[in-house]
């Protein structure tokens, strides 16, 4: 049996043993899903190609002529804003002999030129120049239809707010159907009036699935985040609710805090976004987007968090902070308030890093059986593990297996 078949076999055994059992009897994914290099590689090729996955933001390419290379599912891609202000996602590969085109962020460009033989593309992806194509100093013409035919290879993508999601295999269900169950939970939050401030990075010595598991875990607040625990209304403490492939819960804030996490805010409080619903004025929204995104809405800040897999036992948490207005996001007047809020998230992440690493180390125990979930708290985890498994074999919401 080759390595790929072994993964298929492992997942099919997991699905048939636990896919439809009660929440009491189900188990988490087997250890291999968190420690095996082969599993990691297959997961990049399968899960990250079949699902809609986050690739970057429109804020990353704010001006015409901006180009940003990103890597998703082991593929090198480009996010580009062309001269007519349209955003594109392309494979970062030259159509001639396959050289990677861009390796760093670029600004103010009208074209992309391959360093190998200087084929040159415009930012809408059309091939415009092929120097010496027909001999020395004989560049020839590129027929109109060839500009597209040999143009940059586009990637299927869609956006919600600032966030660009891609589907590499082109076969996932329509993006609107995918995202609507979670998007609708945030409909009272006026994201359109929000503006991105800082992006913070944290390296976790754990598999990305364990970090998302932990993000969707309301059970660990007692033990791991005592300060945060003080801000959360008791009646709202339960598992996140599964909404399609995603998960969500709303909870009220208590005590002195009217904004949850923002226990200290400096002298000037951050303004709230215009148009916020009553419900979001005094409550938070904790969510996930399958397969690797965390969300958190508080009255003055919306967090979008990418758990980017770096290795089987390592991931980078990339935290995008969206504030209630452009002023709130960039103005010096609010710098202290932003720093206080962002420092609190950094503290929380420090607390989570340690515990996530322990769940990673725990997977080296051969006798660990995937874990026994707590039905009151872990409904989101149960759903996540099943879906991560489904995606590996092309079942569930994902495209059919076609290998
Ligand atoms: S590989 Fe790009 S121009 Fe030849
Ligand atoms: Fe946590």
Coordinates of C-alpha atoms and ligand atoms in Angstrom, one line a residue:
X1 CA 0.0 0.0 0.0
X2 CA 1.5 3.4 -0.9
X3 CA 1.5 6.3 1.5
X4 CA -1.5 7.9 -0.1
X5 CA -3.6 4.8 0.2
X6 CA -2.6 4.5 3.8
X7 CA -4.0 7.9 4.5
X8 CA -7.3 7.0 2.6
X9 CA -7.5 3.8 4.6
X10 CA -6.9 5.6 7.9
X11 CA -9.5 8.2 7.2
X12 CA -12.1 5.7 5.9
X13 CA -11.6 3.6 9.0
X14 CA -12.1 6.7 11.2
X15 CA -15.2 7.8 9.2
X16 CA -16.8 4.4 9.4
X17 CA -16.1 4.0 13.1
X18 CA -16.9 7.5 14.3
X19 CA -18.6 9.4 11.5
X20 CA -22.1 8.7 12.6
X21 CA -21.8 7.6 16.2
X22 CA -23.3 9.6 19.0
X23 CA -21.4 12.6 20.4
X24 CA -20.5 10.6 23.4
X25 CA -18.9 7.8 21.4
X26 CA -17.2 9.7 18.7
X27 CA -13.4 10.4 18.7
X28 CA -11.1 13.0 17.5
X29 CA -8.9 12.3 14.4
X30 CA -6.2 9.8 14.9
X31 CA -2.7 10.9 15.9
X32 CA -1.4 10.6 12.3
X33 CA -3.5 13.6 11.3
X34 CA -1.3 15.7 13.7
X35 CA 2.1 14.1 13.5
X36 CA 2.6 12.4 10.1
X37 CA 4.5 14.2 7.4
X38 CA 2.7 12.3 4.7
X39 CA -0.6 13.3 6.2
X40 CA 0.5 16.9 6.2
X41 CA 1.5 16.8 2.6
X42 CA -1.7 15.0 1.5
X43 CA -3.8 17.5 3.6
X44 CA -2.2 20.4 1.7
X45 CA -3.0 18.8 -1.6
X46 CA -6.5 17.5 -0.7
X47 CA -8.2 19.6 2.0
X48 CA -6.6 22.9 1.0
X49 CA -7.3 22.3 -2.7
X50 CA -10.9 21.1 -2.3
X51 CA -12.3 23.6 0.1
X52 CA -12.6 27.4 -0.1
X53 CA -9.6 28.6 1.8
X54 CA -8.3 32.1 2.8
X55 CA -5.5 33.4 0.6
X56 CA -5.1 37.1 1.6
X57 CA -6.9 40.4 1.8
X58 CA -7.9 43.2 -0.5
X59 CA -6.1 45.4 2.0
X60 CA -2.8 43.7 1.1
X61 CA -3.1 45.2 -2.4
X62 CA -4.6 48.6 -1.6
X63 CA -3.4 50.5 -4.7
X64 CA -3.5 49.9 -8.5
X65 CA -0.3 48.1 -9.4
X66 CA 0.1 46.3 -6.1
X67 CA 1.2 42.6 -6.2
X68 CA 1.5 40.2 -3.3
X69 CA 2.8 36.7 -3.6
X70 CA 1.2 34.2 -1.2
X71 CA 1.4 30.5 -0.6
X72 CA -1.7 28.3 0.0
X73 CA -1.9 24.5 -0.1
X74 CA 1.7 24.4 -1.2
X75 CA 0.9 26.5 -4.2
X76 CA 2.6 29.8 -5.0
X77 CA 0.0 32.4 -6.0
X78 CA -0.2 36.1 -6.7
X79 CA -2.8 38.6 -5.5
X80 CA -2.8 41.5 -7.9
X81 CA -4.7 44.8 -8.2
X82 CA -4.7 45.8 -11.9
X83 CA -4.8 49.2 -13.5
X84 CA -8.6 49.3 -13.6
X85 CA -8.7 48.6 -9.8
X86 CA -9.8 45.0 -10.2
X87 CA -8.3 42.3 -7.9
X88 CA -7.1 39.0 -9.5
X89 CA -5.6 35.8 -8.1
X90 CA -3.2 34.0 -10.4
X91 CA -0.9 31.1 -10.1
X92 CA 2.6 32.5 -9.6
X93 CA 4.1 30.7 -12.6
X94 CA 5.3 31.7 -16.0
X95 CA 3.6 30.1 -18.9
X96 CA 6.8 29.6 -20.8
X97 CA 8.9 27.2 -18.8
X98 CA 7.3 27.5 -15.4
X99 CA 9.5 29.8 -13.5
X100 CA 8.1 31.4 -10.4
X101 CA 7.4 35.0 -11.3
X102 CA 7.4 37.1 -8.1
X103 CA 9.0 36.5 -4.7
X104 CA 8.3 39.7 -2.8
X105 CA 5.6 42.3 -2.6
X106 CA 5.7 44.9 -5.4
X107 CA 4.0 48.3 -5.7
X108 CA 3.2 50.6 -8.6
X109 CA 3.6 48.0 -11.3
X110 CA 2.0 47.9 -14.7
X111 CA 3.4 44.6 -15.7
X112 CA 5.0 41.4 -14.4
X113 CA 8.1 40.2 -16.1
X114 CA 9.5 36.8 -15.7
X115 CA 13.2 36.9 -14.7
X116 CA 14.1 33.8 -16.9
X117 CA 13.4 34.9 -20.5
X118 CA 11.5 38.1 -19.8
X119 CA 8.0 37.1 -20.9
X120 CA 5.9 40.0 -19.7
X121 CA 2.2 40.0 -18.5
X122 CA -0.1 42.9 -17.8
X123 CA -1.8 42.9 -14.4
X124 CA -5.0 41.5 -15.8
X125 CA -2.9 38.5 -16.7
X126 CA -2.5 38.8 -20.4
X127 CA 0.8 38.0 -22.1
X128 CA 2.0 41.3 -23.6
X129 CA 5.7 40.8 -24.6
X130 CA 7.9 37.8 -25.5
X131 CA 11.4 39.2 -26.3
X132 CA 13.4 37.6 -29.0
X133 CA 10.7 35.0 -29.4
X134 CA 11.4 34.5 -33.1
X135 CA 15.2 35.0 -32.9
X136 CA 17.7 37.6 -31.8
X137 CA 16.0 41.0 -31.8
X138 CA 13.0 39.4 -33.5
X139 CA 10.2 39.7 -31.0
X140 CA 7.3 39.0 -33.2
X141 CA 3.7 39.9 -32.4
X142 CA 1.4 38.2 -30.0
X143 CA -2.0 37.6 -31.6
X144 CA -4.9 38.8 -29.5
X145 CA -6.2 35.3 -28.7
X146 CA -2.7 34.2 -27.6
X147 CA -2.5 37.0 -25.0
X148 CA -5.1 35.1 -23.0
X149 CA -4.2 31.7 -24.1
X150 CA -0.7 32.1 -22.8
X151 CA -1.7 34.5 -20.1
X152 CA -1.3 34.0 -16.3
X153 CA -3.3 31.0 -15.0
X154 CA -6.3 32.4 -13.0
X155 CA -7.4 30.9 -9.7
X156 CA -11.0 30.6 -8.7
X157 CA -11.7 33.1 -5.9
X158 CA -14.4 35.0 -4.1
X159 CA -14.5 37.6 -1.4
X160 CA -16.3 38.4 1.8
X161 CA -15.6 41.8 3.1
X162 CA -11.8 42.2 2.9
X163 CA -11.1 38.5 2.7
X164 CA -10.1 36.7 -0.5
X165 CA -10.9 33.0 -0.5
X166 CA -9.7 30.6 -3.2
X167 CA -10.7 27.2 -4.4
X168 CA -7.7 25.6 -6.0
X169 CA -9.4 22.6 -7.6
X170 CA -12.3 24.8 -8.9
X171 CA -14.9 22.2 -7.9
X172 CA -16.1 23.4 -4.4
X173 CA -19.7 24.4 -4.1
X174 CA -20.6 28.0 -4.8
X175 CA -18.8 30.4 -2.4
X176 CA -22.1 32.1 -1.4
X177 CA -23.5 28.7 -0.2
X178 CA -20.3 28.0 1.6
X179 CA -20.0 31.2 3.4
X180 CA -23.6 32.3 4.0
X181 CA -24.2 30.2 7.2
X182 CA -21.4 32.1 9.0
X183 CA -21.7 35.4 7.2
X184 CA -25.3 35.7 8.3
X185 CA -24.3 35.3 12.0
X186 CA -22.3 38.5 11.6
X187 CA -24.9 40.4 9.6
X188 CA -25.5 42.9 12.5
X189 CA -21.8 43.8 12.5
X190 CA -21.1 46.6 10.0
X191 CA -17.9 45.2 8.5
X192 CA -18.2 47.5 5.5
X193 CA -17.5 50.5 7.8
X194 CA -14.5 48.8 9.4
X195 CA -10.9 49.3 8.5
X196 CA -7.9 47.1 9.0
X197 CA -5.2 48.2 11.5
X198 CA -2.3 46.0 12.5
X199 CA -1.7 42.4 11.5
X200 CA 0.0 40.4 14.3
X201 CA 1.8 37.1 13.9
X202 CA 2.2 34.3 16.4
X203 CA 4.0 31.0 15.8
X204 CA 2.4 28.0 17.4
X205 CA 4.3 24.8 17.8
X206 CA 1.2 22.8 17.0
X207 CA -0.7 21.5 14.1
X208 CA -3.2 24.1 12.7
X209 CA -6.1 21.8 13.5
X210 CA -5.3 21.8 17.2
X211 CA -5.1 25.6 17.2
X212 CA -8.5 26.0 15.5
X213 CA -9.9 23.4 17.9
X214 CA -8.7 25.5 20.7
X215 CA -10.1 28.7 19.1
X216 CA -13.5 27.1 19.1
X217 CA -13.3 25.8 22.7
X218 CA -15.3 27.7 25.3
X219 CA -14.5 25.0 27.9
X220 CA -10.9 26.0 28.5
X221 CA -11.5 29.6 29.6
X222 CA -11.9 28.5 33.2
X223 CA -8.4 27.1 33.4
X224 CA -6.4 28.9 30.7
X225 CA -7.8 32.4 30.5
X226 CA -9.0 33.5 34.0
X227 CA -9.2 37.2 33.1
X228 CA -11.2 36.6 29.9
X229 CA -13.4 34.2 31.9
X230 CA -14.5 37.1 34.1
X231 CA -16.0 38.9 31.2
X232 CA -18.2 36.2 29.8
X233 CA -21.9 35.8 30.8
X234 CA -22.5 32.5 32.5
X235 CA -25.7 31.6 30.6
X236 CA -23.9 31.8 27.3
X237 CA -21.2 29.3 28.2
X238 CA -21.6 26.3 26.0
X239 CA -20.3 24.8 22.8
X240 CA -20.3 26.8 19.6
X241 CA -23.2 26.0 17.4
X242 CA -22.4 24.4 14.1
X243 CA -23.5 26.5 11.2
X244 CA -22.9 24.6 8.0
X245 CA -19.2 23.7 8.0
X246 CA -18.5 26.6 10.3
X247 CA -19.3 27.3 14.0
X248 CA -20.5 30.3 16.0
X249 CA -21.6 31.5 19.4
X250 CA -22.6 34.8 20.7
X251 CA -22.0 35.8 24.3
X252 CA -22.8 38.8 26.5
X253 CA -20.2 40.6 28.5
X254 CA -20.5 41.1 32.2
X255 CA -18.9 43.1 35.0
X256 CA -17.2 46.3 34.3
X257 CA -16.5 45.4 30.7
X258 CA -18.8 46.5 28.0
X259 CA -16.5 45.2 25.4
X260 CA -15.3 41.9 26.7
X261 CA -11.7 41.5 25.9
X262 CA -10.9 45.2 26.2
X263 CA -10.5 45.3 29.9
X264 CA -8.0 48.1 29.7
X265 CA -8.3 50.6 26.9
X266 CA -6.1 53.6 27.6
X267 CA -7.5 57.1 28.1
X268 CA -9.4 57.3 24.8
X269 CA -11.9 54.5 24.1
X270 CA -12.0 53.1 20.6
X271 CA -15.0 54.2 18.6
X272 CA -17.6 51.6 17.4
X273 CA -18.4 51.2 13.8
X274 CA -21.4 53.1 12.5
X275 CA -24.5 51.0 12.0
X276 CA -23.8 48.3 14.6
X277 CA -26.8 46.3 15.7
X278 CA -28.0 46.6 19.3
X279 CA -27.0 43.0 19.9
X280 CA -23.4 43.6 18.9
X281 CA -23.2 46.7 21.1
X282 CA -22.8 44.6 24.2
X283 CA -22.0 41.1 23.1
X284 CA -19.2 39.2 21.2
X285 CA -19.4 36.8 18.4
X286 CA -16.9 33.9 18.3
X287 CA -16.8 31.9 15.1
X288 CA -14.8 29.7 12.8
X289 CA -14.7 29.4 9.0
X290 CA -13.8 25.9 7.9
X291 CA -11.1 24.7 7.6
X292 CA -8.7 27.1 9.4
X293 CA -10.1 30.6 10.2
X294 CA -11.1 32.0 13.6
X295 CA -13.4 35.1 13.9
X296 CA -14.1 37.3 16.9
X297 CA -16.4 40.3 16.9
X298 CA -16.3 42.7 19.8
X299 CA -18.0 46.1 19.8
X300 CA -14.8 48.0 18.9
X301 CA -12.8 45.5 17.0
X302 CA -13.3 42.6 14.7
X303 CA -10.6 39.9 14.5
X304 CA -10.0 37.7 11.5
X305 CA -7.5 35.0 12.3
X306 CA -5.7 32.7 9.8
X307 CA -4.2 29.5 11.2
X308 CA -1.7 29.1 8.5
X309 CA -0.1 25.6 8.4
X310 CA 3.7 25.8 8.3
X311 CA 4.6 22.2 9.1
X312 CA 2.8 19.2 10.5
X313 CA 3.6 20.4 14.0
X314 CA 3.8 24.2 13.4
X315 CA 1.4 26.9 12.4
X316 CA 1.4 30.7 12.1
X317 CA -1.5 32.5 13.6
X318 CA -2.0 35.7 11.6
X319 CA -4.3 38.1 13.4
X320 CA -6.0 40.9 11.4
X321 CA -7.4 43.7 13.6
X322 CA -10.4 45.6 12.0
X323 CA -11.4 48.7 13.8
X324 CA -14.7 50.7 13.6
X325 CA -13.4 53.4 11.2
X326 CA -10.3 54.4 9.3
X327 CA -9.4 56.9 12.1
X328 CA -9.8 54.2 14.8
X329 CA -7.5 51.9 12.8
X330 CA -4.6 54.4 12.0
X331 CA -4.9 57.7 13.9
X332 CA -2.4 58.3 16.7
X333 CA -5.2 59.5 18.9
X334 CA -6.2 55.8 19.3
X335 CA -2.8 54.3 19.3
X336 CA -2.8 53.7 23.0
X337 CA -6.2 52.1 22.9
X338 CA -5.2 49.8 20.0
X339 CA -2.0 48.8 21.7
X340 CA -3.9 47.9 24.9
X341 CA -6.3 45.8 23.0
X342 CA -3.7 44.1 20.9
X343 CA -1.5 43.4 23.9
X344 CA -4.4 41.6 25.5
X345 CA -4.8 39.4 22.5
X346 CA -1.0 38.7 22.6
X347 CA -1.4 37.7 26.2
X348 CA -4.2 35.4 25.4
X349 CA -2.3 33.9 22.6
X350 CA 0.7 33.2 24.9
X351 CA -1.7 31.3 27.2
X352 CA -3.0 29.3 24.2
X353 CA 0.4 28.6 22.7
X354 CA 1.5 26.7 25.7
X355 CA -1.6 24.6 25.9
X356 CA -1.8 24.0 22.1
X357 CA 1.8 22.7 22.2
X358 CA 0.8 20.3 24.9
X359 CA -2.0 18.9 22.8
X360 CA 0.6 18.5 20.0
X361 CA 3.0 16.6 22.3
X362 CA 0.1 14.5 23.5
X363 CA -0.3 13.1 20.0
X364 CA 3.0 11.3 20.3
X365 CA 1.3 8.8 22.7
X366 CA 0.6 5.7 20.6
X367 CA -2.2 4.7 23.0
X368 CA -4.1 8.0 22.7
X369 CA -7.3 7.2 20.7
X370 CA -8.2 10.6 19.3
X371 CA -9.8 11.8 22.5
X372 CA -13.3 11.6 24.1
X373 CA -15.3 14.8 23.6
X374 CA -17.4 16.5 26.2
X375 CA -20.9 16.6 24.5
X376 CA -21.9 19.8 26.3
X377 CA -18.8 21.8 25.1
X378 CA -17.3 20.1 22.1
X379 CA -19.9 20.0 19.4
X380 CA -17.9 22.3 17.2
X381 CA -14.8 20.1 17.6
X382 CA -16.8 17.0 16.7
X383 CA -18.0 18.6 13.5
X384 CA -14.6 20.0 12.7
X385 CA -12.9 16.6 13.0
X386 CA -15.5 14.9 10.9
X387 CA -15.2 17.5 8.2
X388 CA -11.5 17.6 8.2
X389 CA -11.8 13.8 7.6
X390 CA -14.5 14.2 4.9
X391 CA -12.4 16.7 3.0
X392 CA -9.4 14.3 2.9
X393 CA -11.5 11.7 1.0
X394 CA -13.5 14.2 -1.1
X395 CA -16.8 13.6 0.7
X396 CA -19.2 15.9 2.4
X397 CA -19.3 19.4 1.1
X398 CA -16.3 18.8 -1.1
X399 CA -15.7 17.7 -4.7
X400 CA -15.8 14.0 -5.5
X401 CA -12.6 12.1 -5.4
X402 CA -11.0 12.2 -8.8
X403 CA -7.5 10.9 -8.4
Ligands
LIG1 S1 10.2 30.8 -18.0 FE1 9.4 32.7 -17.9 S2 10.1 33.6 -19.7 FE2 10.9 31.7 -19.8
LIG2 FE1 -7.7 30.2 24.4

